[in-house]
mmCIF file of C-alpha atoms in Angstrom:
data_model
loop_
_atom_site.group_PDB
_atom_site.id
_atom_site.type_symbol
_atom_site.label_atom_id
_atom_site.label_comp_id
_atom_site.label_asym_id
_atom_site.label_seq_id
_atom_site.Cartn_x
_atom_site.Cartn_y
_atom_site.Cartn_z
ATOM 1 C CA MET A 1 -48.692 -90.121 -23.717
ATOM 2 C CA LYS A 2 -47.781 -89.373 -20.110
ATOM 3 C CA TYR A 3 -48.001 -85.784 -18.845
ATOM 4 C CA THR A 4 -46.096 -84.521 -15.792
ATOM 5 C CA SER A 5 -45.346 -81.106 -14.303
ATOM 6 C CA TYR A 6 -42.212 -80.391 -12.278
ATOM 7 C CA SER A 7 -41.587 -77.363 -10.087
ATOM 8 C CA TYR A 8 -38.080 -76.204 -9.254
ATOM 9 C CA PRO A 9 -36.977 -73.258 -7.123
ATOM 10 C CA SER A 10 -36.056 -71.475 -10.340
ATOM 11 C CA GLY A 11 -38.826 -72.378 -12.757
ATOM 12 C CA ARG A 12 -41.563 -74.757 -13.890
ATOM 13 C CA ALA A 13 -41.359 -77.583 -16.414
ATOM 14 C CA GLU A 14 -44.208 -79.293 -18.246
ATOM 15 C CA VAL A 15 -43.316 -82.622 -19.849
ATOM 16 C CA ALA A 16 -45.106 -85.018 -22.162
ATOM 17 C CA ALA A 17 -43.372 -88.382 -22.534
ATOM 18 C CA PHE A 18 -44.111 -90.915 -25.254
ATOM 19 C CA VAL A 19 -42.557 -94.303 -24.540
ATOM 20 C CA VAL A 20 -42.311 -97.312 -26.831
ATOM 21 C CA THR A 21 -40.633 -100.259 -25.127
ATOM 22 C CA GLY A 22 -37.263 -101.016 -26.631
ATOM 23 C CA ARG A 23 -37.383 -98.063 -29.012
ATOM 24 C CA VAL A 24 -36.863 -94.317 -28.925
ATOM 25 C CA THR A 25 -38.559 -92.413 -26.118
ATOM 26 C CA GLU A 26 -39.450 -88.834 -26.962
ATOM 27 C CA TYR A 27 -40.199 -85.904 -24.692
ATOM 28 C CA HIS A 28 -42.029 -82.644 -25.371
ATOM 29 C CA VAL A 29 -40.954 -80.058 -22.808
ATOM 30 C CA MET A 30 -42.134 -76.537 -21.982
ATOM 31 C CA ILE A 31 -40.094 -74.552 -19.452
ATOM 32 C CA HIS A 32 -41.558 -71.396 -17.937
ATOM 33 C CA ALA A 33 -40.086 -68.687 -15.745
ATOM 34 C CA THR A 34 -42.324 -68.102 -12.745
ATOM 35 C CA ASP A 35 -41.501 -64.602 -11.489
ATOM 36 C CA PRO A 36 -42.344 -61.751 -13.906
ATOM 37 C CA LYS A 37 -40.784 -59.259 -11.477
ATOM 38 C CA GLN A 38 -37.284 -60.629 -12.071
ATOM 39 C CA THR A 39 -34.868 -59.116 -14.592
ATOM 40 C CA TYR A 40 -34.407 -60.835 -17.922
ATOM 41 C CA ARG A 41 -31.073 -62.305 -16.812
ATOM 42 C CA GLU A 42 -32.693 -63.728 -13.691
ATOM 43 C CA GLN A 43 -35.595 -65.198 -15.645
ATOM 44 C CA MET A 44 -33.247 -66.631 -18.285
ATOM 45 C CA ASN A 45 -31.143 -68.299 -15.599
ATOM 46 C CA ALA A 46 -34.313 -69.612 -13.970
ATOM 47 C CA VAL A 47 -35.392 -71.293 -17.222
ATOM 48 C CA LEU A 48 -31.915 -72.684 -17.920
ATOM 49 C CA ASP A 49 -31.526 -73.960 -14.348
ATOM 50 C CA ALA A 50 -34.918 -75.658 -14.424
ATOM 51 C CA TYR A 51 -34.053 -77.225 -17.788
ATOM 52 C CA ALA A 52 -30.701 -78.489 -16.483
ATOM 53 C CA ALA A 53 -32.351 -79.946 -13.380
ATOM 54 C CA LEU A 54 -34.996 -81.660 -15.500
ATOM 55 C CA LEU A 55 -32.369 -83.239 -17.761
ATOM 56 C CA LYS A 56 -30.276 -84.397 -14.826
ATOM 57 C CA LYS A 57 -33.063 -85.772 -12.641
ATOM 58 C CA GLU A 58 -36.154 -86.753 -14.601
ATOM 59 C CA LEU A 59 -34.952 -87.064 -18.207
ATOM 60 C CA SER A 60 -31.519 -88.614 -17.719
ATOM 61 C CA GLY A 61 -30.306 -90.057 -21.020
ATOM 62 C CA ALA A 62 -32.531 -87.880 -23.191
ATOM 63 C CA VAL A 63 -30.888 -85.748 -25.874
ATOM 64 C CA ALA A 64 -32.313 -82.459 -27.134
ATOM 65 C CA VAL A 65 -32.833 -82.490 -30.892
ATOM 66 C CA PHE A 66 -34.558 -79.104 -31.193
ATOM 67 C CA GLU A 67 -34.983 -76.115 -28.895
ATOM 68 C CA ARG A 68 -36.915 -72.903 -29.413
ATOM 69 C CA TYR A 69 -36.719 -69.963 -27.038
ATOM 70 C CA PHE A 70 -39.561 -67.432 -27.025
ATOM 71 C CA LEU A 71 -38.290 -63.976 -26.006
ATOM 72 C CA SER A 72 -40.064 -60.724 -25.223
ATOM 73 C CA ASP A 73 -37.336 -58.447 -26.659
ATOM 74 C CA ALA A 74 -34.895 -60.342 -28.857
ATOM 75 C CA ALA A 75 -32.756 -57.324 -29.727
ATOM 76 C CA ASN A 76 -31.790 -56.955 -26.065
ATOM 77 C CA GLN A 77 -32.005 -60.586 -24.969
ATOM 78 C CA ALA A 78 -30.836 -62.965 -27.719
ATOM 79 C CA GLU A 79 -27.105 -62.275 -27.405
ATOM 80 C CA LEU A 80 -27.091 -63.001 -23.678
ATOM 81 C CA LEU A 81 -29.085 -66.198 -24.230
ATOM 82 C CA LEU A 82 -26.778 -67.450 -26.983
ATOM 83 C CA ALA A 83 -23.757 -66.806 -24.802
ATOM 84 C CA ALA A 84 -25.344 -68.650 -21.884
ATOM 85 C CA THR A 85 -26.296 -71.681 -23.992
ATOM 86 C CA ALA A 86 -23.173 -71.868 -26.170
ATOM 87 C CA GLU A 87 -21.722 -74.850 -24.323
ATOM 88 C CA SER A 88 -24.846 -76.549 -22.980
ATOM 89 C CA SER A 89 -27.044 -76.461 -26.088
ATOM 90 C CA ASP A 90 -25.880 -78.996 -28.677
ATOM 91 C CA CYS A 91 -28.874 -79.153 -30.990
ATOM 92 C CA ALA A 92 -30.787 -77.201 -33.609
ATOM 93 C CA LEU A 93 -31.603 -73.886 -31.942
ATOM 94 C CA SER A 94 -34.277 -71.301 -32.713
ATOM 95 C CA VAL A 95 -34.583 -67.959 -30.924
ATOM 96 C CA VAL A 96 -37.606 -65.858 -31.827
ATOM 97 C CA GLU A 97 -39.224 -62.734 -30.444
ATOM 98 C CA GLN A 98 -42.730 -63.945 -29.581
ATOM 99 C CA PRO A 99 -43.349 -62.685 -26.053
ATOM 100 C CA PRO A 100 -44.840 -65.227 -23.633
ATOM 101 C CA LEU A 101 -48.139 -63.740 -22.534
ATOM 102 C CA ASP A 102 -47.933 -64.862 -18.900
ATOM 103 C CA GLY A 103 -45.956 -61.681 -18.209
ATOM 104 C CA THR A 104 -42.520 -63.293 -18.251
ATOM 105 C CA LYS A 105 -39.695 -62.555 -20.658
ATOM 106 C CA ILE A 106 -38.661 -66.055 -21.770
ATOM 107 C CA ALA A 107 -40.032 -69.552 -22.311
ATOM 108 C CA LEU A 108 -38.571 -72.696 -23.877
ATOM 109 C CA TRP A 109 -39.977 -75.506 -25.998
ATOM 110 C CA ALA A 110 -37.581 -78.453 -26.223
ATOM 111 C CA TYR A 111 -38.028 -81.692 -28.160
ATOM 112 C CA LEU A 112 -35.887 -84.560 -26.839
ATOM 113 C CA GLN A 113 -35.309 -88.224 -27.656
ATOM 114 C CA THR A 114 -33.386 -91.186 -26.273
ATOM 115 C CA ASP A 115 -31.164 -93.743 -28.024
ATOM 116 C CA VAL A 116 -30.200 -91.459 -30.892
ATOM 117 C CA GLN A 117 -26.854 -90.357 -32.313
ATOM 118 C CA THR A 118 -26.489 -86.659 -33.030
ATOM 119 C CA ARG A 119 -24.019 -84.420 -34.829
ATOM 120 C CA VAL A 120 -23.777 -81.126 -36.656
ATOM 121 C CA LEU A 121 -23.272 -81.679 -40.384
ATOM 122 C CA PRO A 122 -20.729 -79.638 -42.376
ATOM 123 C CA ASN A 123 -23.584 -77.783 -44.110
ATOM 124 C CA GLY A 124 -25.031 -76.632 -40.781
ATOM 125 C CA LEU A 125 -27.971 -79.011 -40.496
ATOM 126 C CA TYR A 126 -28.305 -80.945 -37.249
ATOM 127 C CA GLU A 127 -28.523 -84.716 -37.746
ATOM 128 C CA VAL A 128 -30.360 -87.041 -35.365
ATOM 129 C CA LYS A 129 -29.885 -90.679 -36.321
ATOM 130 C CA HIS A 130 -31.772 -93.759 -35.222
ATOM 131 C CA GLY A 131 -31.913 -96.975 -37.186
ATOM 132 C CA ALA A 132 -32.668 -96.331 -40.855
ATOM 133 C CA TYR A 133 -33.740 -92.730 -40.307
ATOM 134 C CA ARG A 134 -31.842 -89.470 -40.151
ATOM 135 C CA GLN A 135 -33.728 -86.451 -38.863
ATOM 136 C CA LEU A 136 -32.340 -83.214 -40.299
ATOM 137 C CA TRP A 137 -33.164 -80.102 -38.248
ATOM 138 C CA MET A 138 -32.482 -76.460 -38.991
ATOM 139 C CA GLY A 139 -33.080 -73.547 -36.644
ATOM 140 C CA GLY A 140 -32.876 -69.779 -36.940
ATOM 141 C CA SER A 141 -31.849 -69.405 -40.585
ATOM 142 C CA PHE A 142 -32.007 -65.827 -41.908
ATOM 143 C CA ASN A 143 -30.400 -63.371 -44.321
ATOM 144 C CA ARG A 144 -30.426 -59.634 -44.986
ATOM 145 C CA ALA A 145 -31.718 -59.437 -48.550
ATOM 146 C CA ALA A 146 -33.625 -56.324 -49.619
ATOM 147 C CA ASN A 147 -37.192 -57.414 -48.779
ATOM 148 C CA SER A 148 -39.238 -60.316 -47.451
ATOM 149 C CA GLU A 149 -39.729 -61.873 -50.881
ATOM 150 C CA TYR A 150 -36.006 -61.990 -51.621
ATOM 151 C CA GLN A 151 -35.208 -63.213 -48.112
ATOM 152 C CA MET A 152 -37.724 -66.063 -48.345
ATOM 153 C CA ARG A 153 -36.471 -67.070 -51.773
ATOM 154 C CA LEU A 154 -32.870 -67.215 -50.581
ATOM 155 C CA LEU A 155 -33.805 -69.132 -47.442
ATOM 156 C CA LEU A 156 -35.680 -71.816 -49.367
ATOM 157 C CA ASN A 157 -33.061 -72.064 -52.104
ATOM 158 C CA ASP A 158 -30.257 -72.437 -49.567
ATOM 159 C CA TYR A 159 -32.238 -75.005 -47.590
ATOM 160 C CA ALA A 160 -32.988 -77.027 -50.737
ATOM 161 C CA MET A 161 -29.252 -77.113 -51.479
ATOM 162 C CA GLN A 162 -28.478 -78.272 -47.934
ATOM 163 C CA LEU A 163 -30.961 -81.106 -48.340
ATOM 164 C CA MET A 164 -29.506 -82.055 -51.716
ATOM 165 C CA GLU A 165 -26.095 -82.443 -50.097
ATOM 166 C CA GLU A 166 -27.689 -85.075 -47.852
ATOM 167 C CA GLY A 167 -29.375 -86.891 -50.737
ATOM 168 C CA CYS A 168 -32.761 -85.348 -49.920
ATOM 169 C CA THR A 169 -35.243 -82.977 -51.540
ATOM 170 C CA LEU A 170 -37.848 -80.554 -50.263
ATOM 171 C CA ALA A 171 -40.625 -82.579 -51.869
ATOM 172 C CA ASP A 172 -39.593 -86.019 -50.623
ATOM 173 C CA ASN A 173 -38.071 -85.349 -47.220
ATOM 174 C CA CYS A 174 -39.060 -81.999 -45.682
ATOM 175 C CA LEU A 175 -41.954 -82.573 -43.289
ATOM 176 C CA ARG A 176 -42.314 -79.242 -41.489
ATOM 177 C CA THR A 177 -41.312 -75.598 -41.717
ATOM 178 C CA TRP A 178 -41.810 -72.626 -39.415
ATOM 179 C CA ILE A 179 -41.658 -69.195 -41.036
ATOM 180 C CA PHE A 180 -41.415 -66.211 -38.696
ATOM 181 C CA VAL A 181 -42.197 -62.890 -40.336
ATOM 182 C CA GLN A 182 -41.368 -59.482 -38.887
ATOM 183 C CA ASN A 183 -44.395 -57.168 -39.276
ATOM 184 C CA VAL A 184 -46.407 -60.003 -40.773
ATOM 185 C CA ASP A 185 -49.210 -57.711 -41.968
ATOM 186 C CA CYS A 186 -46.768 -55.976 -44.329
ATOM 187 C CA ASN A 187 -44.239 -58.683 -45.161
ATOM 188 C CA TYR A 188 -46.286 -61.884 -45.450
ATOM 189 C CA ALA A 189 -47.304 -61.263 -49.074
ATOM 190 C CA GLY A 190 -43.657 -61.320 -50.171
ATOM 191 C CA VAL A 191 -43.099 -64.558 -48.273
ATOM 192 C CA VAL A 192 -46.114 -66.171 -49.966
ATOM 193 C CA LYS A 193 -44.995 -65.075 -53.438
ATOM 194 C CA ALA A 194 -41.476 -66.407 -52.984
ATOM 195 C CA ARG A 195 -42.632 -69.719 -51.519
ATOM 196 C CA ASN A 196 -45.228 -70.306 -54.219
ATOM 197 C CA GLU A 197 -42.751 -69.642 -57.023
ATOM 198 C CA MET A 198 -39.917 -71.629 -55.473
ATOM 199 C CA PHE A 199 -42.136 -74.620 -54.667
ATOM 200 C CA VAL A 200 -43.166 -74.982 -58.308
ATOM 201 C CA THR A 201 -39.510 -75.571 -59.198
ATOM 202 C CA GLN A 202 -39.368 -78.346 -56.555
ATOM 203 C CA ASN A 203 -42.442 -80.251 -57.795
ATOM 204 C CA LEU A 204 -44.470 -78.934 -54.878
ATOM 205 C CA THR A 205 -47.802 -77.974 -56.468
ATOM 206 C CA GLU A 206 -51.543 -78.353 -55.921
ATOM 207 C CA HIS A 207 -51.313 -81.569 -57.979
ATOM 208 C CA THR A 208 -48.579 -83.138 -55.808
ATOM 209 C CA HIS A 209 -48.370 -81.903 -52.221
ATOM 210 C CA TYR A 210 -46.940 -79.138 -50.065
ATOM 211 C CA ILE A 211 -45.253 -79.087 -46.632
ATOM 212 C CA ALA A 212 -46.833 -78.678 -43.194
ATOM 213 C CA SER A 213 -45.992 -75.194 -41.957
ATOM 214 C CA THR A 214 -46.636 -72.304 -39.629
ATOM 215 C CA GLY A 215 -46.313 -68.787 -41.085
ATOM 216 C CA ILE A 216 -46.652 -66.359 -38.212
ATOM 217 C CA GLY A 217 -45.536 -63.044 -36.805
ATOM 218 C CA GLY A 218 -42.130 -63.289 -35.145
ATOM 219 C CA ARG A 219 -38.906 -61.355 -35.033
ATOM 220 C CA HIS A 220 -35.213 -62.129 -35.196
ATOM 221 C CA ALA A 221 -32.792 -60.153 -33.037
ATOM 222 C CA ASP A 222 -31.385 -58.570 -36.211
ATOM 223 C CA PRO A 223 -33.844 -55.870 -37.369
ATOM 224 C CA LYS A 224 -32.808 -56.424 -41.005
ATOM 225 C CA ALA A 225 -33.979 -60.025 -40.854
ATOM 226 C CA LEU A 226 -37.583 -59.828 -42.045
ATOM 227 C CA VAL A 227 -37.979 -63.616 -42.293
ATOM 228 C CA MET A 228 -36.598 -66.492 -40.226
ATOM 229 C CA LEU A 229 -36.858 -70.183 -41.100
ATOM 230 C CA ASP A 230 -36.855 -73.355 -39.004
ATOM 231 C CA ALA A 231 -37.271 -76.712 -40.727
ATOM 232 C CA PHE A 232 -37.472 -80.457 -40.128
ATOM 233 C CA ALA A 233 -36.755 -83.193 -42.680
ATOM 234 C CA VAL A 234 -36.232 -86.947 -42.470
ATOM 235 C CA ALA A 235 -33.934 -89.049 -44.670
ATOM 236 C CA GLY A 236 -34.706 -92.727 -45.093
ATOM 237 C CA LEU A 237 -38.462 -92.490 -45.643
ATOM 238 C CA LYS A 238 -40.055 -94.720 -48.261
ATOM 239 C CA PRO A 239 -43.127 -94.071 -50.414
ATOM 240 C CA GLY A 240 -46.294 -94.671 -48.464
ATOM 241 C CA GLN A 241 -44.952 -93.640 -45.062
ATOM 242 C CA ILE A 242 -46.223 -90.053 -45.397
ATOM 243 C CA LYS A 243 -49.889 -89.093 -45.371
ATOM 244 C CA TYR A 244 -51.164 -85.538 -45.815
ATOM 245 C CA LEU A 245 -54.148 -84.404 -43.789
ATOM 246 C CA TYR A 246 -56.982 -82.323 -45.223
ATOM 247 C CA ALA A 247 -60.159 -82.526 -43.077
ATOM 248 C CA ARG A 248 -62.161 -81.150 -45.983
ATOM 249 C CA THR A 249 -65.388 -81.111 -44.016
ATOM 250 C CA HIS A 250 -63.822 -78.280 -42.014
ATOM 251 C CA LEU A 251 -60.982 -76.806 -44.100
ATOM 252 C CA ASN A 252 -60.245 -76.087 -47.744
ATOM 253 C CA PRO A 253 -57.008 -76.711 -49.666
ATOM 254 C CA THR A 254 -54.659 -73.801 -49.034
ATOM 255 C CA TYR A 255 -53.974 -73.196 -52.733
ATOM 256 C CA GLU A 256 -57.585 -72.039 -53.098
ATOM 257 C CA TYR A 257 -56.635 -68.790 -51.360
ATOM 258 C CA GLY A 258 -53.182 -68.458 -52.858
ATOM 259 C CA VAL A 259 -50.849 -70.081 -50.320
ATOM 260 C CA SER A 260 -48.908 -73.338 -50.403
ATOM 261 C CA PHE A 261 -48.741 -75.489 -47.280
ATOM 262 C CA GLU A 262 -50.358 -78.661 -45.974
ATOM 263 C CA ARG A 263 -52.807 -78.559 -43.085
ATOM 264 C CA GLY A 264 -51.038 -81.462 -41.449
ATOM 265 C CA THR A 265 -48.775 -84.424 -42.089
ATOM 266 C CA ALA A 266 -48.704 -87.923 -40.562
ATOM 267 C CA VAL A 267 -45.585 -90.073 -40.811
ATOM 268 C CA ASP A 268 -45.492 -93.777 -39.919
ATOM 269 C CA TYR A 269 -42.207 -95.126 -38.598
ATOM 270 C CA ASP A 270 -41.582 -98.694 -37.451
ATOM 271 C CA ASP A 271 -43.246 -98.238 -34.092
ATOM 272 C CA ARG A 272 -45.069 -94.909 -34.055
ATOM 273 C CA ARG A 273 -47.069 -92.380 -36.009
ATOM 274 C CA GLN A 274 -45.882 -88.798 -35.775
ATOM 275 C CA VAL A 275 -48.458 -86.145 -36.613
ATOM 276 C CA LEU A 276 -47.432 -82.583 -37.413
ATOM 277 C CA ILE A 277 -50.328 -80.115 -37.336
ATOM 278 C CA SER A 278 -49.678 -76.807 -39.097
ATOM 279 C CA GLY A 279 -50.661 -73.431 -37.742
ATOM 280 C CA THR A 280 -54.462 -73.659 -37.677
ATOM 281 C CA ALA A 281 -56.993 -70.884 -37.124
ATOM 282 C CA SER A 282 -60.765 -70.323 -37.234
ATOM 283 C CA ILE A 283 -61.405 -71.049 -40.903
ATOM 284 C CA ASN A 284 -64.126 -72.930 -42.777
ATOM 285 C CA ASN A 285 -63.967 -75.160 -45.841
ATOM 286 C CA ARG A 286 -64.437 -72.155 -48.113
ATOM 287 C CA GLY A 287 -61.347 -70.416 -46.775
ATOM 288 C CA GLU A 288 -63.314 -67.809 -44.832
ATOM 289 C CA VAL A 289 -62.525 -66.416 -41.382
ATOM 290 C CA MET A 290 -65.112 -67.696 -38.915
ATOM 291 C CA TYR A 291 -66.512 -65.588 -36.048
ATOM 292 C CA ALA A 292 -64.752 -62.311 -36.794
ATOM 293 C CA GLY A 293 -63.972 -60.349 -33.635
ATOM 294 C CA ASP A 294 -64.956 -63.149 -31.223
ATOM 295 C CA VAL A 295 -61.829 -64.812 -29.810
ATOM 296 C CA ARG A 296 -63.810 -67.306 -27.748
ATOM 297 C CA ARG A 297 -65.733 -68.711 -30.723
ATOM 298 C CA GLN A 298 -62.613 -68.554 -32.899
ATOM 299 C CA THR A 299 -60.784 -70.671 -30.331
ATOM 300 C CA GLU A 300 -63.579 -73.238 -30.304
ATOM 301 C CA ARG A 301 -63.640 -73.437 -34.110
ATOM 302 C CA MET A 302 -59.837 -73.717 -34.178
ATOM 303 C CA TRP A 303 -60.029 -76.685 -31.783
ATOM 304 C CA GLU A 304 -62.688 -78.278 -33.978
ATOM 305 C CA ASN A 305 -60.449 -77.912 -37.040
ATOM 306 C CA VAL A 306 -57.395 -79.366 -35.296
ATOM 307 C CA GLU A 307 -59.440 -82.245 -33.916
ATOM 308 C CA ALA A 308 -60.677 -83.047 -37.440
ATOM 309 C CA LEU A 309 -57.087 -83.114 -38.726
ATOM 310 C CA LEU A 310 -55.948 -85.348 -35.862
ATOM 311 C CA LYS A 311 -58.897 -87.683 -36.436
ATOM 312 C CA GLU A 312 -57.840 -88.120 -40.058
ATOM 313 C CA ALA A 313 -54.562 -89.508 -38.692
ATOM 314 C CA ASP A 314 -56.483 -91.759 -36.276
ATOM 315 C CA CYS A 315 -55.356 -89.595 -33.352
ATOM 316 C CA GLY A 316 -56.945 -87.265 -30.825
ATOM 317 C CA PHE A 317 -55.928 -84.584 -28.361
ATOM 318 C CA GLY A 318 -54.893 -87.354 -25.958
ATOM 319 C CA ASP A 319 -51.990 -88.095 -28.295
ATOM 320 C CA VAL A 320 -50.750 -84.481 -28.420
ATOM 321 C CA GLY A 321 -47.326 -83.798 -26.895
ATOM 322 C CA HIS A 322 -47.316 -79.998 -26.922
ATOM 323 C CA ILE A 323 -49.306 -76.990 -28.089
ATOM 324 C CA ILE A 324 -48.092 -73.550 -29.151
ATOM 325 C CA VAL A 325 -50.742 -70.814 -29.214
ATOM 326 C CA TYR A 326 -50.386 -67.504 -31.054
ATOM 327 C CA LEU A 327 -52.459 -64.416 -30.245
ATOM 328 C CA ARG A 328 -52.726 -61.161 -32.178
ATOM 329 C CA ASP A 329 -54.096 -59.131 -29.268
ATOM 330 C CA MET A 330 -52.553 -59.537 -25.812
ATOM 331 C CA ALA A 331 -55.889 -58.439 -24.308
ATOM 332 C CA ASP A 332 -57.312 -61.830 -25.362
ATOM 333 C CA TYR A 333 -54.815 -63.744 -23.221
ATOM 334 C CA THR A 334 -56.951 -64.173 -20.104
ATOM 335 C CA VAL A 335 -59.904 -65.616 -21.996
ATOM 336 C CA VAL A 336 -57.810 -67.922 -24.175
ATOM 337 C CA LYS A 337 -55.648 -69.150 -21.287
ATOM 338 C CA GLU A 338 -58.707 -70.047 -19.234
ATOM 339 C CA MET A 339 -60.138 -71.981 -22.179
ATOM 340 C CA PHE A 340 -56.932 -73.917 -22.821
ATOM 341 C CA ASP A 341 -56.343 -74.635 -19.146
ATOM 342 C CA GLU A 342 -59.847 -76.018 -18.807
ATOM 343 C CA ARG A 343 -59.747 -78.237 -21.880
ATOM 344 C CA PHE A 344 -56.053 -79.210 -21.906
ATOM 345 C CA PRO A 345 -54.861 -78.931 -18.307
ATOM 346 C CA ASP A 346 -52.008 -81.406 -18.714
ATOM 347 C CA ILE A 347 -50.629 -80.794 -22.213
ATOM 348 C CA PRO A 348 -47.409 -78.711 -22.218
ATOM 349 C CA LYS A 349 -48.211 -75.405 -23.882
ATOM 350 C CA VAL A 350 -47.125 -71.813 -24.295
ATOM 351 C CA ILE A 351 -49.217 -68.821 -25.349
ATOM 352 C CA THR A 352 -47.324 -66.090 -27.165
ATOM 353 C CA LEU A 353 -47.931 -62.695 -28.741
ATOM 354 C CA ALA A 354 -47.646 -63.375 -32.473
ATOM 355 C CA PRO A 355 -50.039 -61.938 -35.071
ATOM 356 C CA VAL A 356 -51.521 -64.512 -37.437
ATOM 357 C CA CYS A 357 -50.988 -64.111 -41.187
ATOM 358 C CA ARG A 358 -54.537 -62.807 -41.826
ATOM 359 C CA PRO A 359 -55.619 -59.921 -39.565
ATOM 360 C CA GLY A 360 -59.100 -61.354 -39.014
ATOM 361 C CA TRP A 361 -57.680 -64.398 -37.268
ATOM 362 C CA LEU A 362 -57.271 -63.540 -33.597
ATOM 363 C CA VAL A 363 -55.807 -66.883 -32.527
ATOM 364 C CA GLU A 364 -53.873 -69.763 -34.069
ATOM 365 C CA MET A 365 -52.397 -72.987 -32.690
ATOM 366 C CA GLU A 366 -50.073 -75.759 -33.760
ATOM 367 C CA CYS A 367 -49.274 -79.097 -32.167
ATOM 368 C CA MET A 368 -47.471 -82.404 -32.546
ATOM 369 C CA ALA A 369 -48.949 -85.802 -31.728
ATOM 370 C CA VAL A 370 -47.501 -89.293 -31.424
ATOM 371 C CA LYS A 371 -49.272 -92.643 -31.453
ATOM 372 C CA LYS A 372 -47.999 -96.198 -31.147
ATOM 373 C CA ILE A 373 -48.580 -98.377 -34.213
ATOM 374 C CA SER A 374 -47.686 -101.934 -35.168
ATOM 375 C CA ASP A 375 -44.481 -102.514 -37.109
#
């Protein structure tokens, strides 16, 4: 993994590049506005200009396969962003209210690859094709059903049908979901109930496996959307290519405390191992919150847990392409930022305001890693 930072007059870009000679090159990109005093429109243009400059100069030939914008006030900002990106953004797109905690109003995580063919499928999924594999991305799916349980059920049912149209299933092909929950303290229980019940119908149980996931506080621009779903699946995988990560010395199976997701997933392709680490907090192998009220010790335990998951996939933090950090209390930002900057000075990252699904957890992180393997 090669890490580089680029500064433009309008904004700052952090890039992690993973290169395999003769195969797909992938890039993990974080774009940050740099002037909190600017208006939202000015900051948005700064991020978009820096992104355009990066694509033109440093990442020529790379194609975005997924983009997520983190906004401070989606109700007032999302429409302007969507209008500004309507022609330039040709990929799966997610826009979520999770304010960047550096004081700015917008940040961008983009995942890009080279030597791929892309298109939007008739069912709305975004296809990224290379060789025998088809990545299927979905961003920003939502509905306006009566409550969070009904919304989650509809989202998963609709997504399962989309996958079926592509000859895929949730159990065999979906590798990662992101579930953003408005007022997570109130609405997460409905999400959990709907997911648990729907997964049973898809042969996703404690006796088979679940799906790597982040369930976190986040808001859609539409106030009636209590739940928003992003998802990533791959068609063309064969049995044995997927490994689920547990790190049972540090973490317990999620079903033991009533939820249904995997701690992490490793996928071996012809030339690389992709590792998807779920939202991970300060938890022990009995499912208990560790170091209640102490964000510094929670951060250290969280790192320990993530490192154990990566190690199970024969990876380490040196293989990580990006990190997303979620904080419940914005007052913890200074401490957490200093810790991350000291330990991971080069890894592209963003720290956002996003309450974790259990109030006792003050901080959570997720990441993606890539490692070269033999064919």
